[in-house]
């Protein structure tokens, strides 16, 4: 499975990244500046949250991000410790090639200054089917959180989104009001945090079904872009199976295509 590479600094504005990633970057900069050694203990979560002006939930997601990179590690009762700070400052011999970031709908809207809203069509917990269980690597019949909603940007209908997630990865899903809450923010706030790291993504164009035409308020000739995404967390565990049906006049998919065999050369 391909790994998601870090985005080069300066490629996007800092506020285009989720708050927990910006917090992780600031914490890492501070660690580089103070040159701690492996085994050194970090300040308390409360002190770190105050220092960076974020909530404890965001701070824990930032620490979990650094943990996934082998920079810090937690203990059950004594807090967070430096694991291998030297590994984090090693520069690659060649520039890395950036990959598209996994971004939730709300993260995308925030980065572009757009207001999101949602209309919940279905929010329930049900047994997983055999096909769903196979994709999500859970037992058939295991509890599955099923969310169907219309997503809007600045009051305009954009996408019909169907999310399915194993309830075990984040039990709070069943109690969250997703007419206003962000799905990815809820996953990042889970205990332990669930950080979307890589996804298998496919897209196809097709005509809408009668139900989709009605819900997305389109005519029969309006094309739909249908995206299917299976998302994996920091432990390479599948945590989300999503199908998104976008209005063709309100969504465009972009990606960078690279040749991995050709390496950039420094002049």
Tab-separated table of C-alpha atoms in Angstrom:
chain	number	residue	atom	x	y	z
A	1	UNK	CA	0.000	0.000	0.000
A	2	UNK	CA	1.458	3.424	-0.924
A	3	UNK	CA	2.476	5.725	1.905
A	4	UNK	CA	1.359	9.320	2.071
A	5	UNK	CA	4.390	11.570	1.832
A	6	UNK	CA	4.712	14.862	3.677
A	7	UNK	CA	3.786	17.998	1.772
A	8	UNK	CA	6.778	20.288	1.168
A	9	UNK	CA	6.709	23.385	3.354
A	10	UNK	CA	5.653	26.479	1.513
A	11	UNK	CA	3.590	24.580	-1.064
A	12	UNK	CA	0.352	25.595	0.606
A	13	UNK	CA	-0.488	28.223	3.199
A	14	UNK	CA	-0.173	26.921	6.750
A	15	UNK	CA	-3.879	27.417	7.413
A	16	UNK	CA	-4.739	25.007	4.571
A	17	UNK	CA	-3.771	22.121	6.873
A	18	UNK	CA	-5.974	20.784	9.692
A	19	UNK	CA	-5.323	22.435	13.057
A	20	UNK	CA	-3.882	19.270	14.605
A	21	UNK	CA	-1.271	18.998	11.808
A	22	UNK	CA	-0.287	22.647	12.269
A	23	UNK	CA	0.022	22.011	16.007
A	24	UNK	CA	2.169	18.930	15.377
A	25	UNK	CA	4.438	20.997	13.106
A	26	UNK	CA	4.843	23.727	15.752
A	27	UNK	CA	5.620	21.167	18.432
A	28	UNK	CA	8.178	19.495	16.184
A	29	UNK	CA	9.811	22.863	15.469
A	30	UNK	CA	10.096	23.451	19.226
A	31	UNK	CA	11.640	20.022	19.715
A	32	UNK	CA	14.232	20.749	17.039
A	33	UNK	CA	15.026	24.077	18.693
A	34	UNK	CA	15.531	22.569	22.168
A	35	UNK	CA	17.403	19.445	20.972
A	36	UNK	CA	15.968	16.919	23.458
A	37	UNK	CA	17.273	13.382	23.779
A	38	UNK	CA	15.423	10.091	23.402
A	39	UNK	CA	13.692	9.321	26.680
A	40	UNK	CA	13.130	12.946	27.697
A	41	UNK	CA	9.639	13.651	28.992
A	42	UNK	CA	7.385	16.229	27.319
A	43	UNK	CA	5.401	18.786	29.338
A	44	UNK	CA	1.895	17.746	30.334
A	45	UNK	CA	-0.898	17.738	27.780
A	46	UNK	CA	-2.528	20.621	29.645
A	47	UNK	CA	0.667	22.695	29.462
A	48	UNK	CA	1.175	21.910	25.761
A	49	UNK	CA	-2.453	22.736	24.910
A	50	UNK	CA	-2.080	26.079	26.676
A	51	UNK	CA	1.225	26.811	24.939
A	52	UNK	CA	-0.201	26.254	21.462
A	53	UNK	CA	-3.637	27.683	22.170
A	54	UNK	CA	-5.571	24.552	21.225
A	55	UNK	CA	-7.952	22.148	22.922
A	56	UNK	CA	-6.773	18.967	24.603
A	57	UNK	CA	-8.521	17.004	21.821
A	58	UNK	CA	-6.502	18.803	19.125
A	59	UNK	CA	-3.302	18.449	21.156
A	60	UNK	CA	-3.799	14.682	21.505
A	61	UNK	CA	-4.380	14.366	17.742
A	62	UNK	CA	-1.133	16.294	17.147
A	63	UNK	CA	0.757	14.004	19.526
A	64	UNK	CA	-0.760	10.953	17.833
A	65	UNK	CA	0.477	12.312	14.491
A	66	UNK	CA	4.024	12.606	15.880
A	67	UNK	CA	3.691	9.150	17.450
A	68	UNK	CA	2.799	7.658	14.041
A	69	UNK	CA	6.075	9.107	12.734
A	70	UNK	CA	8.099	7.571	15.555
A	71	UNK	CA	8.995	10.920	17.170
A	72	UNK	CA	7.150	10.622	20.496
A	73	UNK	CA	5.616	7.760	22.456
A	74	UNK	CA	3.062	7.642	25.298
A	75	UNK	CA	3.010	5.688	28.537
A	76	UNK	CA	-0.120	4.669	30.394
A	77	UNK	CA	0.425	6.941	33.395
A	78	UNK	CA	3.514	9.101	32.941
A	79	UNK	CA	2.671	11.118	29.821
A	80	UNK	CA	4.586	11.543	26.558
A	81	UNK	CA	8.281	10.959	25.902
A	82	UNK	CA	10.741	11.568	23.079
A	83	UNK	CA	11.213	8.383	21.039
A	84	UNK	CA	13.644	9.257	18.239
A	85	UNK	CA	13.992	12.948	17.480
A	86	UNK	CA	17.071	12.323	15.338
A	87	UNK	CA	15.012	10.343	12.848
A	88	UNK	CA	12.746	13.332	12.267
A	89	UNK	CA	15.519	15.710	11.241
A	90	UNK	CA	17.156	13.451	8.670
A	91	UNK	CA	16.861	15.100	5.265
A	92	UNK	CA	16.175	12.904	2.228
A	93	UNK	CA	18.870	12.737	-0.414
A	94	UNK	CA	16.357	13.727	-3.087
A	95	UNK	CA	13.248	15.931	-2.864
A	96	UNK	CA	10.152	13.915	-2.011
A	97	UNK	CA	7.198	13.798	-4.377
A	98	UNK	CA	4.041	15.027	-2.712
A	99	UNK	CA	0.868	12.981	-2.836
A	100	UNK	CA	-2.693	14.286	-2.592
A	101	UNK	CA	-3.746	14.723	1.006
A	102	UNK	CA	-6.652	12.866	2.533
A	103	UNK	CA	-9.038	15.644	3.422
A	104	UNK	CA	-12.535	15.621	4.807
A	105	UNK	CA	-15.289	17.745	3.257
A	106	UNK	CA	-15.210	20.147	6.217
A	107	UNK	CA	-11.384	20.370	6.078
A	108	UNK	CA	-11.575	21.267	2.379
A	109	UNK	CA	-14.218	23.915	3.005
A	110	UNK	CA	-12.277	25.475	5.870
A	111	UNK	CA	-9.115	25.654	3.777
A	112	UNK	CA	-11.009	27.493	1.025
A	113	UNK	CA	-13.036	29.810	3.244
A	114	UNK	CA	-16.370	28.136	2.500
A	115	UNK	CA	-19.253	27.474	4.883
A	116	UNK	CA	-20.484	23.893	5.122
A	117	UNK	CA	-23.868	22.531	6.119
A	118	UNK	CA	-25.467	19.102	5.957
A	119	UNK	CA	-28.914	17.552	5.737
A	120	UNK	CA	-28.994	14.184	7.506
A	121	UNK	CA	-30.965	11.571	5.590
A	122	UNK	CA	-29.937	8.583	7.716
A	123	UNK	CA	-27.769	8.101	10.812
A	124	UNK	CA	-27.888	4.680	12.410
A	125	UNK	CA	-25.984	1.688	13.719
A	126	UNK	CA	-26.615	-1.622	11.973
A	127	UNK	CA	-24.890	-4.965	11.315
A	128	UNK	CA	-22.246	-4.940	8.586
A	129	UNK	CA	-22.981	-6.941	5.463
A	130	UNK	CA	-20.554	-9.597	4.270
A	131	UNK	CA	-19.259	-7.294	1.507
A	132	UNK	CA	-18.782	-4.361	3.909
A	133	UNK	CA	-17.090	-6.584	6.474
A	134	UNK	CA	-14.645	-7.854	3.864
A	135	UNK	CA	-13.628	-4.338	2.834
A	136	UNK	CA	-13.416	-2.981	6.388
A	137	UNK	CA	-11.769	-6.117	7.810
A	138	UNK	CA	-14.399	-6.681	10.464
A	139	UNK	CA	-16.672	-9.613	11.234
A	140	UNK	CA	-19.923	-9.883	9.257
A	141	UNK	CA	-22.652	-8.551	11.510
A	142	UNK	CA	-20.301	-6.313	13.509
A	143	UNK	CA	-21.749	-2.925	14.433
A	144	UNK	CA	-21.419	-0.445	11.584
A	145	UNK	CA	-22.139	3.280	11.739
A	146	UNK	CA	-24.143	4.221	8.640
A	147	UNK	CA	-24.432	7.915	7.691
A	148	UNK	CA	-26.192	9.296	4.617
A	149	UNK	CA	-26.335	13.063	4.132
A	150	UNK	CA	-26.475	15.876	1.632
A	151	UNK	CA	-23.475	18.224	1.838
A	152	UNK	CA	-23.679	21.907	0.960
A	153	UNK	CA	-21.099	24.639	0.382
A	154	UNK	CA	-22.308	28.191	1.050
A	155	UNK	CA	-25.876	26.878	0.881
A	156	UNK	CA	-25.479	25.123	-2.491
A	157	UNK	CA	-25.998	21.371	-2.851
A	158	UNK	CA	-22.766	19.697	-3.922
A	159	UNK	CA	-22.722	16.019	-2.973
A	160	UNK	CA	-24.745	13.101	-1.670
A	161	UNK	CA	-22.401	11.287	0.727
A	162	UNK	CA	-22.730	7.788	2.210
A	163	UNK	CA	-20.240	6.975	5.006
A	164	UNK	CA	-19.848	3.584	6.678
A	165	UNK	CA	-17.436	3.074	9.569
A	166	UNK	CA	-16.857	0.274	12.122
A	167	UNK	CA	-18.409	1.615	15.311
A	168	UNK	CA	-15.581	0.085	17.357
A	169	UNK	CA	-13.023	2.572	16.006
A	170	UNK	CA	-14.991	5.505	17.434
A	171	UNK	CA	-18.107	4.763	19.531
A	172	UNK	CA	-18.847	8.509	19.716
A	173	UNK	CA	-19.980	8.370	16.074
A	174	UNK	CA	-23.378	7.075	17.136
A	175	UNK	CA	-23.958	10.035	19.502
A	176	UNK	CA	-22.660	12.841	17.260
A	177	UNK	CA	-24.867	15.281	15.360
A	178	UNK	CA	-23.307	15.305	11.903
A	179	UNK	CA	-25.584	18.032	10.633
A	180	UNK	CA	-22.962	20.343	12.136
A	181	UNK	CA	-20.039	18.136	13.257
A	182	UNK	CA	-17.095	17.083	11.084
A	183	UNK	CA	-16.636	13.342	10.602
A	184	UNK	CA	-12.831	13.561	10.400
A	185	UNK	CA	-12.633	15.879	13.423
A	186	UNK	CA	-14.678	13.312	15.370
A	187	UNK	CA	-12.280	10.542	14.310
A	188	UNK	CA	-9.255	12.637	15.309
A	189	UNK	CA	-10.838	13.215	18.731
A	190	UNK	CA	-11.392	9.486	19.360
A	191	UNK	CA	-9.496	7.617	22.071
A	192	UNK	CA	-7.148	6.511	20.622
A	193	UNK	CA	-7.242	9.082	17.799
A	194	UNK	CA	-8.077	7.746	14.346
A	195	UNK	CA	-5.928	9.617	11.809
A	196	UNK	CA	-6.781	9.087	8.117
A	197	UNK	CA	-3.431	8.354	6.474
A	198	UNK	CA	-3.994	6.774	3.064
A	199	UNK	CA	-6.977	5.872	0.907
A	200	UNK	CA	-7.876	3.754	-2.084
A	201	UNK	CA	-9.845	6.158	-4.303
A	202	UNK	CA	-11.708	5.657	-7.564
A	203	UNK	CA	-14.003	7.926	-9.562
A	204	UNK	CA	-16.392	7.416	-12.454
A	205	UNK	CA	-18.918	9.492	-14.366
A	206	UNK	CA	-22.462	8.263	-14.848
A	207	UNK	CA	-26.071	9.390	-15.142
A	208	UNK	CA	-27.937	9.944	-11.857
A	209	UNK	CA	-30.557	7.581	-10.539
A	210	UNK	CA	-34.083	8.973	-10.063
A	211	UNK	CA	-33.451	9.257	-6.321
A	212	UNK	CA	-30.163	11.102	-6.861
A	213	UNK	CA	-31.812	13.518	-9.308
A	214	UNK	CA	-34.446	14.365	-6.722
A	215	UNK	CA	-32.047	14.750	-3.805
A	216	UNK	CA	-29.427	16.750	-5.716
A	217	UNK	CA	-32.059	18.782	-7.595
A	218	UNK	CA	-30.759	18.049	-11.092
A	219	UNK	CA	-32.246	17.184	-14.463
A	220	UNK	CA	-31.895	13.890	-16.291
A	221	UNK	CA	-28.971	15.112	-18.405
A	222	UNK	CA	-26.828	16.388	-15.526
A	223	UNK	CA	-23.804	14.040	-15.154
A	224	UNK	CA	-22.673	12.783	-11.766
A	225	UNK	CA	-19.113	12.124	-10.627
A	226	UNK	CA	-19.186	9.157	-8.259
A	227	UNK	CA	-16.179	8.690	-5.978
A	228	UNK	CA	-15.574	5.588	-3.853
A	229	UNK	CA	-13.003	5.800	-1.049
A	230	UNK	CA	-11.661	3.234	1.416
A	231	UNK	CA	-9.637	5.086	4.059
A	232	UNK	CA	-6.966	3.613	6.356
A	233	UNK	CA	-5.748	4.993	9.680
A	234	UNK	CA	-2.215	5.416	11.020
A	235	UNK	CA	-2.060	1.680	11.775
A	236	UNK	CA	-3.100	0.765	8.209
A	237	UNK	CA	-6.509	-0.363	9.447
A	238	UNK	CA	-9.516	0.433	7.215
A	239	UNK	CA	-11.805	2.820	9.089
A	240	UNK	CA	-14.101	4.378	6.488
A	241	UNK	CA	-15.918	3.258	3.369
A	242	UNK	CA	-17.503	6.201	1.568
A	243	UNK	CA	-19.398	6.741	-1.676
A	244	UNK	CA	-19.864	10.354	-2.807
A	245	UNK	CA	-22.176	11.360	-5.644
A	246	UNK	CA	-21.212	14.858	-6.841
A	247	UNK	CA	-23.176	17.164	-9.093
A	248	UNK	CA	-21.110	17.455	-12.248
A	249	UNK	CA	-21.548	21.232	-12.408
A	250	UNK	CA	-20.261	21.825	-8.866
A	251	UNK	CA	-17.244	19.587	-8.450
A	252	UNK	CA	-13.928	19.029	-10.192
A	253	UNK	CA	-11.380	16.363	-9.308
A	254	UNK	CA	-7.692	17.214	-9.675
A	255	UNK	CA	-4.571	15.117	-9.136
A	256	UNK	CA	-0.864	15.370	-9.883
A	257	UNK	CA	0.539	12.602	-12.101
A	258	UNK	CA	4.214	11.786	-11.630
A	259	UNK	CA	6.796	9.376	-12.953
A	260	UNK	CA	8.370	7.779	-9.888
A	261	UNK	CA	11.275	6.513	-11.998
A	262	UNK	CA	12.415	10.069	-12.779
A	263	UNK	CA	14.127	11.768	-9.827
A	264	UNK	CA	14.430	15.519	-9.489
A	265	UNK	CA	18.029	16.722	-9.685
A	266	UNK	CA	19.447	19.624	-7.776
A	267	UNK	CA	21.294	22.027	-10.070
